[in-house]
């Protein structure tokens, strides 16, 4: 087999995208019947569902804090998600670390001080895995938190960036992720603040800034898309509350657009 | 399994059921709406999502090539797992959740996977075969989990495509095959002969003829059993119970029935006793309903639209 070529002579990537092109992004709100808030997000073939419970009384009273809410994150990966079937045990180190980084991303953004002595539980399901797991999980969690009506400072939007020779590229697939140095950035687009930078590969420091800035820019674009989806959903709900005729049809059209 | 129910609520619901009244207005034998979508997981060889009411299960089937030892039995083998998401059972703790997962995995392993022993799963006799991995994920639960799980598993196996393979034989240079003198190409000099010309020899390896999404459907896929849960609350029985209704039936009977009407498994849940005559009647009625359900499911799966439903089943609202 020939060597994997991340970027061909025509400046196209292995899946036919331009370096700065994102995969198709789609999201749905309220996908789970019993959670307080839930969202399902897909970036290309990566599909993640997040469910939010709370703010509620903590299951484990000992962990509660008297001045703010506790944020709990749990991640489970479906055995069929990746290329090979793989069953992960519950206490899998890698999954725990992943959950911890999502928790750290959202703790400063959720206004936890409004809910003292309570718990906000976030459960993330990975249904499909094709690179960009962290970005998809963060975006899904943002939408699920919004769906649950939990006050946050801003959207958190996240995107991964990679580098091939001197060309930076956005939104990597799993083949690209295994071959290229990559960084995942989560930003608060309005203030431009960054809540997460995660890099597990080596990269020359001179190249870092370019990738970082591109990922931030991309995050702002994603924020616009997420905002559109939230507004559409809210408008549909508002129409249903007013109980106008023909709401069903309009609602159907909305979901088709997604 | 369900949330603890107060005595008052339980007796209220039971009294209603005895009177053929259900909280959601269904009759005792009505199902909630069933939604099936196949092809929901592109990385799997077959996948489906089934929803009965708010109970939601995704099942994916993956194929894996497996080397066989000489003494291994010929048919393919199956592994399965069921994972219950904590978001489906928010009131259960971890241990209870993993107990439940183990229980459900056992049900799949006992009643479904032994039936998947098609010779189709064999690639090269005594050497290679396909291993089926059936993995289920329970995303949401509001009663009647078994029926939903088996409906999803059955639809995923329906969606499964087994890639066609071609055996490759190794032929030492010079010996030729049948002495027809035709094999002067570079392929033969390398010692690799096509299956057609090396007929009769033991194949040592195989190649795939199909791409990832193509292949043959599993043989006998329309004869796989469905699961039907009969909730017995003497003298009545009811189907498709919600979590609350499940909690007030002392005996539940899981029937695994093929579309032809053959019974291939019975499991009794619950601690109450059951008289043989009751069992006999329940079996007769249950098999009738299950047969009807399996027939309908087969008809729906044959419709091409089921596949195009894709991963977006629409929001709950």
XYZ file of C-alpha atoms in Angstrom, chain B residues 33 46 55 71 83 112 115 137-138 185 200 213 215 218 248 254 268 274 276 291 299 302 310:
23
model
C -45.203 3.149 18.387
C -24.756 -3.893 10.155
C -37.094 2.958 25.122
C -10.336 -28.906 16.255
C -24.167 -1.869 27.657
C -30.129 -15.169 19.720
C -29.016 -19.379 16.017
C -26.242 0.086 23.748
C -29.335 0.990 25.740
C 1.625 -15.129 -16.549
C -9.657 -28.736 -5.484
C -20.786 -1.701 2.229
C -21.952 -8.166 0.285
C -27.111 -13.172 6.273
C -46.684 -4.183 39.163
C -40.175 -13.642 27.711
C -39.678 -16.389 33.282
C -47.080 -19.828 37.769
C -48.913 -24.886 34.257
C -45.825 -14.235 15.150
C -42.423 -6.562 6.051
C -38.033 -5.207 3.453
C -30.455 6.983 8.561
